N, CA, C and O of each residue as an XYZ file, in Angstrom:
876
protein
N       2.208    -14.827     -0.153
C       1.496    -14.448      1.287
C      -0.018    -14.622      0.754
O      -0.402    -14.436     -0.400
N      -0.511    -14.880      1.468
C      -2.681    -14.031      1.997
C      -2.624    -12.636      1.751
O      -1.793    -11.789      2.077
N      -3.654    -12.574      1.125
C      -3.923    -10.838      0.781
C      -4.725    -10.580      2.361
O      -4.927    -11.219      3.393
N      -4.918     -9.687      1.990
C      -5.611     -8.971      3.408
C      -6.447    -10.104      4.307
O      -7.519    -10.470      3.827
N      -6.055    -10.642      5.491
C      -6.418    -11.509      6.283
C      -7.815    -12.191      6.208
O      -8.050    -13.373      5.957
N      -8.996    -10.831      6.575
C     -10.012    -11.365      6.616
C     -11.019    -10.292      5.368
O     -12.063     -9.652      5.492
N     -10.278    -10.474      4.461
C     -11.215    -10.689      3.402
C     -11.770    -11.799      2.871
O     -11.089    -12.824      2.875
N     -13.307    -11.828      2.227
C     -13.576    -13.180      2.044
C     -13.019    -14.430      1.431
O     -12.547    -14.435      0.294
N     -13.074    -15.389      2.128
C     -12.591    -16.637      1.509
C     -12.576    -16.684     -0.113
O     -11.781    -17.042     -0.982
N     -13.692    -16.209     -0.065
C     -14.357    -16.992     -1.424
C     -13.181    -16.126     -2.784
O     -12.693    -16.493     -3.853
N     -13.146    -14.816     -1.929
C     -12.069    -13.777     -3.152
C     -10.843    -13.661     -2.946
O      -9.977    -13.144     -3.653
N     -10.759    -14.289     -1.683
C      -9.206    -14.272     -1.661
C      -8.529    -15.927     -2.010
O      -7.331    -16.200     -2.074
N      -9.233    -16.504     -2.127
C      -9.132    -18.630     -2.305
C      -8.074    -18.022     -3.747
O      -8.410    -17.199     -4.599
N      -6.601    -18.839     -3.609
C      -5.553    -19.437     -4.465
C      -4.992    -17.826     -4.608
O      -4.044    -17.749     -5.390
N      -5.383    -16.593     -4.027
C      -4.631    -15.843     -4.253
C      -3.446    -15.626     -3.298
O      -3.582    -14.712     -2.485
N      -2.361    -16.298     -3.278
C      -1.138    -16.416     -2.868
C      -0.043    -15.323     -3.398
O       1.145    -15.644     -3.453
N      -0.516    -13.931     -3.813
C       0.561    -13.186     -4.225
C       0.727    -12.572     -2.766
O      -0.044    -12.578     -1.806
N       2.069    -12.010     -2.944
C       3.123    -10.566     -2.149
C       2.460     -9.728     -2.758
O       2.306     -9.551     -3.966
N       1.964     -9.073     -1.655
C       1.347     -7.581     -1.780
C       1.629     -6.144     -0.687
O       1.646     -6.130      0.544
N       1.824     -5.039     -1.633
C       2.380     -4.127     -1.031
C       1.215     -3.736     -0.026
O       1.898     -3.333      0.916
N      -0.265     -3.578      0.428
C      -1.228     -3.283      0.748
C      -1.809     -4.596      1.078
O      -2.319     -5.283      0.193
N      -1.745     -5.080      2.629
C      -2.494     -5.707      2.800
C      -2.799     -5.666      4.511
O      -1.967     -5.930      5.378
N      -4.034     -5.314      4.701
C      -4.266     -5.461      6.624
C      -4.638     -6.690      7.149
O      -4.967     -7.696      6.521
N      -4.557     -6.525      8.413
C      -5.010     -7.112      9.389
C      -5.571     -6.662     10.299
O      -5.231     -7.291     11.301
N      -6.304     -5.857     10.543
C      -7.461     -5.419     11.614
C      -6.313     -5.085     12.953
O      -5.138     -5.316     13.238
N      -7.682     -4.295     13.609
C      -7.313     -4.019     14.926
C      -8.199     -4.490     16.455
O      -7.974     -5.482     17.149
N      -9.094     -3.572     16.642
C      -9.825     -4.062     17.920
C     -10.782     -4.832     17.414
O     -10.994     -5.028     16.217
N     -11.622     -5.465     18.732
C     -12.061     -6.098     18.048
C     -13.525     -5.472     18.282
O     -13.669     -4.423     18.910
N     -14.623     -6.207     17.719
C     -15.938     -5.711     17.253
C     -16.161     -5.325     16.067
O     -15.345     -4.590     15.511
N     -17.498     -5.808     15.331
C     -17.452     -4.674     14.295
C     -18.794     -3.559     14.550
O     -19.731     -3.779     15.318
N     -18.654     -2.574     13.870
C     -19.473     -1.372     13.823
C     -19.727     -0.971     11.954
O     -18.899     -1.262     11.091
N     -20.766     -0.416     11.747
C     -20.853      0.594     10.308
C     -19.803      1.394     10.235
O     -19.361      2.074     11.162
N     -19.347      1.323      9.040
C     -18.098      2.084      8.901
C     -18.615      3.638      7.783
O     -19.713      3.703      7.230
N     -17.661      4.599      7.693
C     -18.004      5.705      7.084
C     -18.523      5.353      5.493
O     -18.355      4.173      5.185
N     -19.137      6.235      4.433
C     -19.699      6.048      3.332
C     -18.606      5.671      2.457
O     -17.662      6.456      2.359
N     -18.595      4.589      1.811
C     -17.701      4.569      0.737
C     -17.560      4.993     -0.076
O     -16.640      4.581     -0.782
N     -18.218      5.881     -0.433
C     -18.360      7.203     -1.544
C     -17.556      8.435     -1.287
O     -17.212      9.238     -2.154
N     -17.301      8.503     -0.061
C     -16.550      9.632      0.736
C     -15.218      9.562      0.121
O     -14.249      8.950      0.572
N     -15.272     10.216     -0.896
C     -13.894     10.453     -1.776
C     -13.217     11.483     -2.057
O     -12.248     11.600     -2.807
N     -13.912     12.450     -1.252
C     -13.753     13.961     -1.924
C     -12.381     14.540     -1.425
O     -11.646     14.960     -2.318
N     -11.936     14.624     -0.164
C     -10.434     14.794      0.172
C      -9.898     14.479     -0.261
O     -10.396     13.744     -1.114
N      -8.477     14.550     -0.304
C      -7.086     14.224     -0.363
C      -6.337     13.841      1.263
O      -6.379     14.739      2.104
N      -5.903     12.962      1.508
C      -5.662     12.919      2.551
C      -3.795     13.020      2.769
O      -3.071     12.465      1.942
N      -3.443     13.474      3.476
C      -2.097     13.655      3.290
C      -1.272     12.521      4.366
O      -1.855     12.017      5.326
N       0.252     12.210      4.004
C       0.739     10.993      5.184
C       0.803     12.133      5.756
O       0.789     13.313      5.407
N       0.922     11.193      7.278
C       1.795     11.896      8.893
C       3.025     11.894      8.620
O       3.156     10.792      8.087
N       4.003     12.369      8.622
C       4.828     12.038      9.089
C       5.718     12.577     10.644
O       5.367     13.501     11.377
N       6.510     11.986     10.759
C       7.187     12.171     12.185
C       8.648     12.901     11.889
O       9.276     13.571     12.709
N       9.060     12.599     10.458
C      10.217     13.510     10.260
C      10.334     14.108      8.989
O       9.305     14.246      8.328
N      11.582     14.544      8.466
C      11.363     15.145      7.042
C      11.138     14.718      6.322
O      11.735     13.669      6.079
N       9.955     15.260      5.285
C       9.377     14.077      3.968
C      10.344     14.116      3.049
O      10.873     15.149      2.638
N      10.654     12.762      2.630
C      11.642     12.613      1.299
C      11.241     13.393      0.183
O      10.123     13.858     -0.039
N      12.482     13.502     -0.631
C      12.172     14.251     -1.435
C      11.570     13.190     -2.761
O      11.673     11.965     -2.817
N      10.986     14.038     -3.674
C      10.465     13.078     -5.001
C      10.393     13.791     -6.313
O       9.779     14.821     -6.593
N      10.974     13.207     -6.887
C      10.490     13.511     -8.847
C       9.671     14.595     -9.201
O       9.467     14.842    -10.390
N       9.295     15.109     -8.516
C       8.030     15.984     -8.598
C       7.932     16.813    -10.142
O       6.903     17.427    -10.422
N       8.878     16.770    -10.916
C       8.808     17.406    -11.926
C       8.271     16.697    -12.976
O       7.862     17.227    -14.009
N       8.256     15.170    -12.680
C       7.681     14.483    -13.691
C       6.238     14.628    -14.216
O       5.276     14.787    -13.464
N       6.171     14.576    -15.288
C       4.910     14.849    -15.991
C       3.708     13.757    -16.259
O       3.906     12.742    -16.927
N       2.897     13.962    -15.878
C       1.275     12.420    -16.050
C       1.431     11.718    -14.871
O       1.159     10.520    -14.797
N       2.064     12.710    -13.454
C       1.731     11.591    -12.341
C      -0.182     11.743    -12.105
O      -0.898     12.680    -12.458
N      -0.551     10.543    -11.443
C      -1.867     10.797    -11.554
C      -1.958     11.217    -10.046
O      -1.105     10.960     -9.197
N      -3.263     11.981     -9.824
C      -3.641     12.594     -8.728
C      -4.073     11.340     -7.721
O      -4.773     10.434     -8.174
N      -3.651     11.325     -6.409
C      -4.481      9.762     -5.867
C      -5.306     11.056     -4.517
O      -4.628     11.870     -3.888
N      -6.478     10.939     -4.411
C      -7.492     11.172     -3.935
C      -7.972     10.307     -3.139
O      -8.558      9.406     -3.739
N      -7.962     10.172     -1.598
C      -8.289      8.801     -1.215
C      -9.700      9.099     -0.449
O      -9.929     10.302     -0.321
N     -10.838      8.074      0.164
C     -11.480      8.372      0.898
C     -10.819      9.148      2.029
O      -9.650      8.810      2.215
N     -11.344     10.239      2.941
C     -10.909     10.198      4.276
C     -10.886      9.980      4.949
O     -10.340     10.627      5.841
N     -11.656      8.502      5.165
C     -11.691      7.827      6.512
C     -10.499      6.640      6.538
O     -10.523      5.590      7.180
N      -9.581      7.075      5.748
C      -8.040      5.948      5.162
C      -6.905      6.758      5.290
O      -6.424      7.472      4.410
N      -6.499      6.604      6.459
C      -4.959      7.758      6.810
C      -3.588      6.754      6.816
O      -3.624      5.524      6.808
N      -2.605      7.438      6.830
C      -1.372      6.796      6.756
C      -0.125      7.731      7.258
O       0.067      8.923      7.017
N       0.830      6.629      8.196
C       2.191      7.374      8.562
C       2.986      7.019      7.826
O       2.937      5.861      7.410
N       3.814      7.743      7.486
C       5.194      7.170      7.095
C       6.356      7.672      7.776
O       6.808      8.797      7.567
N       6.852      6.831      8.604
C       8.005      6.778      9.427
C       9.032      6.489      8.744
O       9.743      5.561      9.130
N       9.313      7.110      7.733
C      11.018      6.923      7.237
C      11.592      8.418      6.727
O      11.161      8.905      5.682
N      12.282      8.893      7.288
C      13.168      9.982      7.067
C      13.733     10.239      5.987
O      13.984      9.243      5.309
N      14.091     11.409      5.486
C      14.783     11.601      4.708
C      16.223     11.227      4.498
O      16.971     11.654      5.377
N      16.777     10.539      3.551
C      18.197      9.909      3.852
C      19.437     10.975      3.215
O      20.620     10.726      2.980
N      18.783     12.042      3.070
C      19.682     13.029      2.787
C      20.072     12.612      1.370
O      20.867     13.487      1.028
N      19.932     11.681      0.287
C      20.512     10.800     -0.514
C      18.893     11.401     -1.742
O      17.687     11.233     -1.567
N      19.440     11.900     -2.570
C      18.317     12.068     -3.862
C      17.856     11.139     -4.560
O      16.930     11.321     -5.351
N      18.384     10.095     -4.389
C      18.006      9.198     -4.953
C      17.137      8.026     -4.117
O      16.059      7.553     -4.478
N      17.647      7.795     -3.296
C      17.304      7.019     -1.970
C      15.791      7.558     -1.535
O      14.883      6.752     -1.331
N      15.587      9.127     -1.401
C      14.756      9.875     -1.307
C      13.340      9.973     -2.145
O      12.206     10.224     -1.739
N      13.937      9.620     -3.754
C      13.049      9.252     -4.974
C      12.543      8.125     -4.627
O      11.361      7.899     -4.889
N      13.375      7.129     -3.926
C      12.627      5.850     -3.911
C      11.209      5.991     -3.203
O      10.114      5.796     -3.730
N      11.502      6.414     -1.746
C      10.521      6.148     -0.641
C       9.738      7.577     -1.410
O       8.547      7.511     -1.106
N       9.890      8.302     -1.921
C       8.396      9.261     -2.418
C       7.551      8.437     -3.242
O       6.324      8.390     -3.328
N       8.634      7.673     -3.944
C       7.655      7.192     -5.140
C       7.072      5.825     -4.480
O       5.857      5.662     -4.597
N       7.690      5.000     -3.913
C       6.973      3.850     -3.015
C       6.099      4.353     -2.484
O       4.972      3.932     -2.745
N       6.289      5.678     -1.332
C       4.534      5.693     -0.519
C       3.382      6.191     -1.589
O       2.202      6.013     -1.287
N       3.679      6.726     -2.664
C       3.124      6.702     -4.126
C       2.494      5.583     -4.498
O       1.366      5.398     -4.956
N       3.178      5.024     -4.296
C       2.420      3.582     -4.917
C       1.622      2.614     -4.165
O       0.890      1.773     -4.686
N       1.827      2.799     -2.757
C       0.940      2.208     -1.649
C      -0.316      2.953     -2.009
O      -1.416      2.429     -2.178
N      -0.050      4.154     -2.100
C      -1.481      5.057     -1.641
C      -2.665      4.641     -3.082
O      -3.895      4.659     -3.132
N      -1.480      4.244     -4.247
C      -2.119      4.218     -5.702
C      -2.866      2.616     -5.657
O      -3.392      2.203     -6.691
N      -2.871      1.985     -4.731
C      -2.987      0.844     -4.793
C      -4.556      0.639     -3.564
O      -5.549      0.066     -4.011
N      -4.559      1.067     -2.380
C      -6.173      1.835     -2.064
C      -6.928      2.231     -2.909
O      -8.127      2.000     -3.067
N      -5.648      3.354     -3.947
C      -7.200      3.689     -4.963
C      -8.002      3.504     -5.601
O      -9.046      4.067     -5.930
N      -7.188      2.116     -5.941
C      -7.871      1.292     -7.288
C      -9.001      0.458     -6.215
O     -10.211      0.427     -6.435
N      -8.509     -0.024     -5.341
C      -9.711     -0.770     -4.252
C     -11.041      0.252     -3.982
O     -12.204     -0.151     -3.989
N     -10.679      1.485     -3.772
C     -11.522      2.229     -3.478
C     -12.129      2.820     -4.875
O     -13.353      2.949     -4.887
N     -11.631      3.080     -5.697
C     -12.278      2.894     -7.006
C     -13.171      1.472     -7.736
O     -14.219      1.442     -8.381
N     -12.491      0.683     -7.422
C     -13.160     -0.891     -7.709
C     -12.569     -1.100     -8.948
O     -13.150     -1.815     -9.763
N     -11.517     -0.593     -9.212
C     -11.103     -0.806    -10.748
C      -9.383     -1.708    -10.624
O      -8.234     -1.288    -10.485
N      -9.918     -2.931    -10.744
C      -8.370     -3.441    -11.685
C      -7.493     -3.190    -11.990
O      -6.371     -3.619    -11.723
N      -7.960     -2.184    -12.823
C      -7.035     -1.472    -13.838
C      -7.038      0.109    -14.054
O      -7.232      0.867    -15.004
N      -6.745      0.225    -12.772
C      -6.710      1.883    -12.126
C      -5.998      2.384    -12.665
O      -4.963      1.795    -12.354
N      -5.667      3.379    -13.549
C      -4.237      3.948    -14.061
C      -3.579      4.476    -13.025
O      -2.373      4.544    -13.266
N      -3.938      4.954    -11.767
C      -2.604      5.012    -10.857
C      -1.377      4.100    -10.138
O      -0.179      4.137     -9.857
N      -2.478      3.328    -10.061
C      -1.048      1.717     -9.386
C      -0.192      1.863    -10.916
O       0.976      2.244    -11.000
N      -1.018      1.490    -12.019
C      -0.474      1.398    -13.190
C       0.679      2.190    -13.525
O       1.649      1.723    -14.123
N       0.569      3.546    -13.095
C       1.734      4.211    -13.183
C       3.120      3.956    -12.628
O       4.212      4.168    -13.153
N       2.749      3.334    -11.170
C       3.620      2.887    -10.291
C       4.526      1.479     -9.895
O       5.417      1.282     -9.069
N       3.814      0.564    -10.948
C       3.918     -0.960    -10.578
C       3.978     -1.336    -12.923
O       3.242     -1.117    -13.886
N       5.517     -2.048    -12.623
C       4.938     -2.558    -14.018
C       5.339     -4.211    -13.950
O       5.777     -4.804    -12.963
N       5.083     -4.722    -15.172
C       5.604     -6.677    -14.979
C       4.849     -7.565    -13.829
O       3.630     -7.582    -13.659
N       5.616     -8.149    -13.230
C       5.299     -9.366    -12.468
C       4.174     -8.300    -11.454
O       2.946     -8.251    -11.509
N       4.940     -7.670    -10.734
C       4.229     -6.970     -9.602
C       2.856     -6.494     -9.619
O       1.984     -6.707     -8.776
N       2.762     -5.649    -10.965
C       1.489     -5.069    -11.969
C       0.506     -5.752    -11.675
O      -0.561     -5.451    -11.139
N       1.149     -7.253    -12.271
C      -0.394     -8.326    -12.525
C      -0.770     -8.698    -10.876
O      -1.882     -8.631    -10.354
N       0.515     -9.106    -10.246
C       0.110     -8.727     -8.550
C      -0.880     -8.560     -7.559
O      -1.469     -9.213     -6.698
N      -0.816     -7.188     -8.124
C      -1.635     -5.977     -7.618
C      -3.100     -5.916     -9.038
O      -3.844     -4.936     -8.996
N      -3.246     -6.564     -9.705
C      -3.763     -6.781    -10.356
C      -5.252     -7.656     -9.869
O      -6.466     -7.463     -9.814
N      -4.336     -8.621     -9.600
C      -5.354     -9.846     -9.092
C      -5.658     -9.326     -7.516
O      -6.776     -9.528     -7.043
N      -4.871     -8.814     -6.918
C      -5.176     -8.273     -5.595
C      -6.491     -7.288     -5.362
O      -7.297     -7.475     -4.451
N      -6.568     -6.382     -6.176
C      -7.302     -5.358     -6.147
C      -9.234     -5.740     -6.710
O     -10.376     -5.363     -6.449
N      -8.448     -6.784     -7.661
C      -9.946     -7.948     -8.452
C     -10.470     -8.536     -7.312
O     -11.671     -8.780     -7.434
N      -9.918     -8.893     -6.091
C     -10.281     -9.901     -5.026
C     -11.428     -9.193     -4.242
O     -12.413     -9.849     -3.903
N     -11.269     -7.242     -3.808
C     -11.513     -6.761     -2.952
C     -12.837     -6.549     -4.230
O     -14.001     -6.724     -3.870
N     -12.586     -6.236     -5.446
C     -13.821     -5.964     -6.217
C     -14.977     -7.434     -6.349
O     -16.181     -7.394     -6.602
N     -14.434     -8.203     -6.180
C     -15.463     -9.237     -6.078
C     -16.027     -9.255     -4.662
O     -17.242     -9.427     -4.560
N     -15.263     -9.091     -3.499
C     -16.160     -9.344     -2.096
C     -16.986     -7.746     -2.032
O     -17.689     -7.416     -1.077
N     -16.759     -6.958     -3.124
C     -17.428     -5.544     -2.900
C     -17.360     -4.613     -1.547
O     -18.254     -4.151     -0.838
N     -15.867     -4.527     -1.484
C     -15.112     -4.304      0.098
C     -13.695     -3.033     -0.234
O     -13.184     -3.074     -1.353
N     -13.394     -2.435      0.351
C     -12.434     -1.552      0.427
C     -12.148     -1.518      1.310
O     -12.908     -1.872      2.211
N     -10.840     -1.054      1.569
C      -9.936     -0.676      2.803
C     -10.232      0.871      3.471
O     -10.524      1.938      2.932
N     -10.040      0.525      4.757
C     -10.366      1.659      5.626
C      -9.810      1.853      6.740
O      -9.506      0.819      7.336
N      -9.506      3.052      7.361
C      -8.278      2.815      8.598
C      -7.235      3.590      8.516
O      -7.029      4.483      7.695
N      -6.183      3.025      9.899
C      -4.786      3.936      9.430
C      -3.842      2.570      9.069
O      -4.027      1.358      9.180
N      -2.865      3.320      8.636
C      -1.895      2.299      8.044
C      -0.446      3.377      8.351
O      -0.288      4.525      7.936
N       0.551      2.499      9.267
C       2.068      2.952      9.380
C       3.041      2.262      9.128
O       3.218      1.182      9.691
N       3.699      2.655      8.408
C       4.931      2.485      7.436
C       6.291      2.722      8.114
O       6.309      3.799      8.709
N       7.305      2.099      8.184
C       8.490      2.473      9.212
C       9.549      1.252      8.978
O       9.274      0.205      8.392
N      10.816      1.590      9.550
C      12.082      0.956      9.416
C      12.266      0.730      7.450
O      12.167     -0.342      6.853
N      12.517      1.961      6.896
C      12.784      1.241      5.887
C      13.945      1.159      5.467
O      14.632      2.128      5.790
N      14.610      0.154      4.688
C      16.058      0.132      3.980
C      16.192      0.244      2.634
O      15.831     -0.732      1.976
N      16.795      1.576      1.826
C      16.836      1.457      0.724
C      18.094      1.394      0.125
O      19.040      1.967      0.666
N      18.241      0.771     -0.926
C      19.754      0.470     -1.500
C      19.611      0.905     -3.140
O      19.108      0.074     -3.896
N      19.919      1.808     -3.513
C      20.322      2.239     -4.664
C      22.160      1.814     -5.308
O      23.299      2.227     -5.091
N      21.265      0.407     -6.464
C      22.798      0.134     -7.090
C      23.139      0.663     -8.098
O      24.315      1.001     -8.228
N      22.245      0.874     -9.055
C      22.983      1.588    -10.370
C      21.835      2.814    -10.201
O      20.921      2.910     -9.384
N      22.219      3.658    -11.230
C      21.141      4.950    -11.777
C      19.688      4.396    -11.849
O      18.678      5.049    -11.585
N      19.730      3.125    -12.236
C      18.115      2.848    -12.540
C      18.026      1.615    -11.977
O      17.488      0.680    -12.569
N      18.691      1.482    -10.455
C      18.211      0.090    -10.119
C      18.160      0.347     -8.315
O      18.991      1.001     -7.685
N      16.986     -0.343     -7.752
C      17.196      0.169     -6.482
C      16.260     -1.061     -5.882
O      15.669     -1.875     -6.590
N      16.242     -1.028     -4.252
C      15.471     -1.923     -3.529
C      15.001     -1.421     -2.173
O      15.768     -0.754     -1.478
N      14.042     -1.651     -1.861
C      13.040     -1.123     -0.728
C      12.723     -2.049      0.366
O      11.776     -2.802      0.138
N      13.404     -2.179      1.693
C      12.563     -2.992      2.375
C      11.596     -2.278      3.524
O      11.801     -1.089      3.278
N      11.101     -2.295      4.114
C      10.145     -1.917      5.598
C       9.214     -2.535      5.393
O       8.923     -3.275      4.453
N       8.453     -2.123      6.694
C       7.683     -2.881      7.288
C       6.280     -2.367      7.603
O       6.290     -1.174      7.906
N       5.105     -2.930      7.615
C       3.354     -2.293      7.713
C       2.997     -2.376      8.532
O       2.561     -3.526      8.479
N       2.799     -2.061      9.352
C       1.931     -1.818     10.799
C       0.280     -1.715     10.220
O      -0.071     -0.637      9.741
N      -0.838     -3.006     10.286
C      -1.822     -2.843      9.819
C      -2.938     -3.022     10.897
O      -4.063     -3.395     10.563
N      -2.571     -2.717     12.354
C      -2.988     -2.929     13.695
C      -3.879     -2.388     13.279
O      -4.788     -3.175     13.545
N      -4.429     -1.349     12.660
C      -5.533     -0.141     12.980
C      -6.543     -0.387     11.333
O      -7.699      0.021     11.225
N      -6.054     -0.860     10.601
C      -6.375     -1.435      9.117
C      -7.587     -2.214      9.120
O      -7.669     -3.148      9.918
N      -8.845     -1.875      8.083
C      -9.698     -3.033      8.095
C     -10.315     -3.158      6.638
O      -9.719     -2.686      5.670
N     -11.327     -3.702      6.540
C     -12.009     -3.858      5.392
C     -13.048     -3.211      5.469
O     -13.224     -2.706      6.577
N     -13.765     -3.034      4.773
C     -15.154     -1.826      4.437
C     -15.558     -2.664      3.857
O     -14.797     -3.295      3.123
N     -17.183     -3.069      3.978
C     -18.109     -4.128      3.089
C     -18.905     -2.960      2.407
O     -19.840     -2.495      3.060
N     -18.688     -2.523      1.381
C     -19.678     -1.645      0.407
C     -21.026     -1.630      0.516
O     -21.546     -0.534      0.726
N     -21.667     -2.521      0.430
C     -23.381     -2.852      0.539
C     -23.792     -2.275      2.120
O     -24.594     -1.387      2.408
N     -22.905     -3.151      3.064
C     -23.361     -3.031      4.327
C     -22.784     -1.882      5.314
O     -23.176     -1.540      6.429
N     -21.734     -1.414      4.531
C     -20.994      0.336      5.225
C     -20.530     -0.967      6.533
O     -20.482     -0.381      7.615
N     -20.230     -2.336      6.687
C     -19.893     -2.884      7.838
C     -18.733     -2.954      7.392
O     -18.268     -3.253      6.292
N     -17.974     -2.411      9.096
C     -16.000     -2.755      9.125
C     -15.777     -3.920      9.854
O     -16.411     -4.233     10.861
N     -14.968     -4.497      9.398
C     -14.719     -5.417     10.088
C     -13.441     -5.649     11.059
O     -12.366     -5.699     10.462
N     -13.417     -5.734     11.857
C     -12.583     -5.613     12.951
C     -12.281     -6.566     13.577
O     -13.194     -7.283     13.985
N     -10.667     -6.971     13.928
C     -10.222     -7.945     14.252
C      -9.085     -7.642     15.245
O      -8.271     -6.733     15.083
N      -9.110     -8.570     16.388
C      -7.965     -8.658     17.019
C      -6.583     -8.406     16.581
O      -6.218     -9.047     15.596
N      -5.487     -7.344     17.289
C      -4.236     -6.894     16.926
C      -3.466     -8.628     17.229
O      -3.688     -9.388     18.172
N      -2.530     -8.821     16.032
C      -1.704     -9.700     16.478
C      -0.570     -9.873     15.455
O      -0.533     -9.354     14.340
N       0.515    -10.829     16.108
C       1.884    -10.519     15.256
C       1.824    -10.732     13.760
O       2.845    -10.842     13.081
N       0.510    -10.792     13.226
C       0.144    -11.227     11.668
C      -0.043     -9.488     11.007
O      -0.045     -9.093      9.841
N      -0.195     -8.691     12.387
C      -0.914     -7.404     11.882
C       0.384     -6.612     11.163
O       0.254     -5.627     10.437
N       1.926     -7.378     11.587
C       2.814     -6.649     11.342
C       3.504     -7.462     10.112
O       3.843     -8.642     10.192
N       3.615     -6.860      9.269
C       4.618     -7.251      7.737
C       5.877     -6.730      7.534
O       6.014     -5.510      7.616
N       6.682     -7.330      7.321
C       7.943     -6.959      6.267
C       7.482     -7.195      4.801
O       6.818     -8.165      4.437
N       7.928     -6.158      3.987
C       8.403     -6.108      2.610
C       9.405     -5.940      1.656
O      10.120     -4.962      1.877
N       9.612     -6.431      0.908
C      10.986     -6.356      0.155
C      10.415     -6.344     -1.852
O       9.737     -7.082     -2.567
N      11.148     -5.122     -2.024
C      10.520     -4.416     -3.284
C      12.083     -4.237     -4.335
O      13.171     -3.734     -4.055
N      11.654     -4.794     -5.402
C      12.526     -4.398     -6.564
C      12.043     -3.407     -7.479
O      10.986     -3.564     -8.090
N      12.826     -2.311     -7.612
C      12.468     -1.330     -8.425
C      13.599     -0.768     -9.641
O      14.810     -0.979     -9.697
N      12.703      0.035    -10.593
C      13.823      0.580    -11.341
C      12.828      1.917    -11.882
O      11.628      2.187    -11.926
N      14.230      2.596    -12.283
C      13.819      4.193    -13.067
C      13.089      4.430    -13.939
O      13.946      4.346    -14.819
N      12.343      4.627    -14.388
C      11.961      4.449    -15.869
C      12.061      5.682    -16.833
O      12.520      6.726    -16.368
N      11.624      5.629    -18.280
C      12.045      6.866    -18.808
C      11.635      8.172    -18.752
O      12.021      9.207    -19.295
N      10.678      7.865    -17.893
C       9.805      9.004    -17.510
C      10.335      9.541    -16.065
O       9.801     10.530    -15.564
N      11.521      8.784    -15.338
C      12.299      9.462    -14.126
C      11.422      8.749    -13.177
O      11.487      9.204    -12.035
N      10.539      7.656    -13.359
C       9.780      7.274    -11.723
C      10.230      5.867    -11.401
O      10.196      4.890    -12.149
N      10.604      5.931    -10.312
C      10.767      4.508     -9.593
C       9.797      3.921     -9.385
O       9.093      4.139     -8.399
N       9.460      2.732    -10.589
C       8.080      1.614    -10.525
C       8.916      0.510    -10.007
O      10.021      0.134    -10.401
N       8.067     -0.004     -8.904
C       8.529     -1.511     -8.547
C       7.569     -2.569     -9.688
O       6.472     -2.642    -10.242
N       8.997     -3.339     -9.538
C       8.789     -4.608    -10.595
C       8.814     -5.932    -10.087
O       8.502     -6.874    -10.816
N       9.252     -6.138     -8.574
C       8.871     -6.964     -8.205
C       8.594     -6.813     -6.790
O       8.877     -5.671     -6.426
N       8.100     -7.615     -5.767
C       7.585     -7.670     -4.475
C       7.311     -8.953     -3.887
O       7.060    -10.046     -4.393
N       7.422     -8.544     -2.651
C       7.178    -10.268     -1.571
C       7.155     -9.400      0.089
O       7.461     -8.264      0.450
N       6.759    -10.314      0.606
C       6.375    -10.200      2.205
C       6.373    -11.109      3.000
O       6.178    -12.260      2.609
N       6.601    -10.803      4.374
C       6.669    -12.017      5.566
C       5.573    -11.570      6.442
O       5.850    -10.691      7.258
N       4.744    -11.890      6.416
C       3.710    -11.266      7.542
C       3.982    -12.194      8.834
O       4.129    -13.416      8.805
N       4.024    -11.221     10.169
C       4.673    -11.923     11.260
C       5.759    -11.573     11.787
O       6.061    -11.668     12.977
N       6.604    -11.009     10.622
C       8.076    -10.946     10.569
C       8.124    -10.404     12.468
O       7.307     -9.815     13.175
N       9.591    -11.003     12.739
C       9.720    -10.584     13.664
C      10.603     -9.088     14.155
O      10.788     -8.551     15.247
N      11.043     -8.738     12.645
C      11.785     -7.804     12.631
C      11.058     -6.421     12.818
O      11.538     -5.366     13.232
N       9.488     -6.764     12.313
C       8.488     -5.292     12.583
C       7.639     -5.937     13.564
O       6.544     -5.972     13.003
N       7.527     -6.412     14.590
C       7.351     -6.212     16.135
C       7.369     -5.140     16.352
O       8.148     -4.367     15.793
N       6.173     -4.659     17.572
C       6.753     -3.885     18.569
C       7.528     -4.502     19.567
O       8.045     -3.823     20.454
């Protein structure tokens, strides 16, 4: 798939990898965005139901402090299964960690590398590098919904879920310009990930793929 659809062509050319975070825009028109340096506030996720559990006792978890103009809704309720809830919780963190790397303009940011390994980590590195090259970052609001979790072994799992990018945009750091585009079917993306539980007890993503404009994710 393509990365964020309105990332400059020069930066995105040839980047045909599947990504966990790839925005598609919302309302029409362009305007000045918030300061790209506004990273002082940690942004909590908005939920419509109980938060899934997490292996909070794992040491070394990176702090994920995002720009205050970047927010999330995770409509994936607790499954009442400890392992499945941990997969959801760690996947929530890996989604935010990618945006943190973009905000930090660091293709090797330690936060996302805590939650990704192997093929998926290499994909994310290339994706973040495209933003660094374009001198841009993410802004706006993302919504995640319709999660399907399968834990096939004590250390193996998969997660399929939808992303609504209709209110998520690119912010260009030099001009402070926000690239706003109309919502289309491509604003909705279906993601499929494969994870394993590492020796720290963290569910890390090792493979990921996506389908932009998936009928499953349409409103």
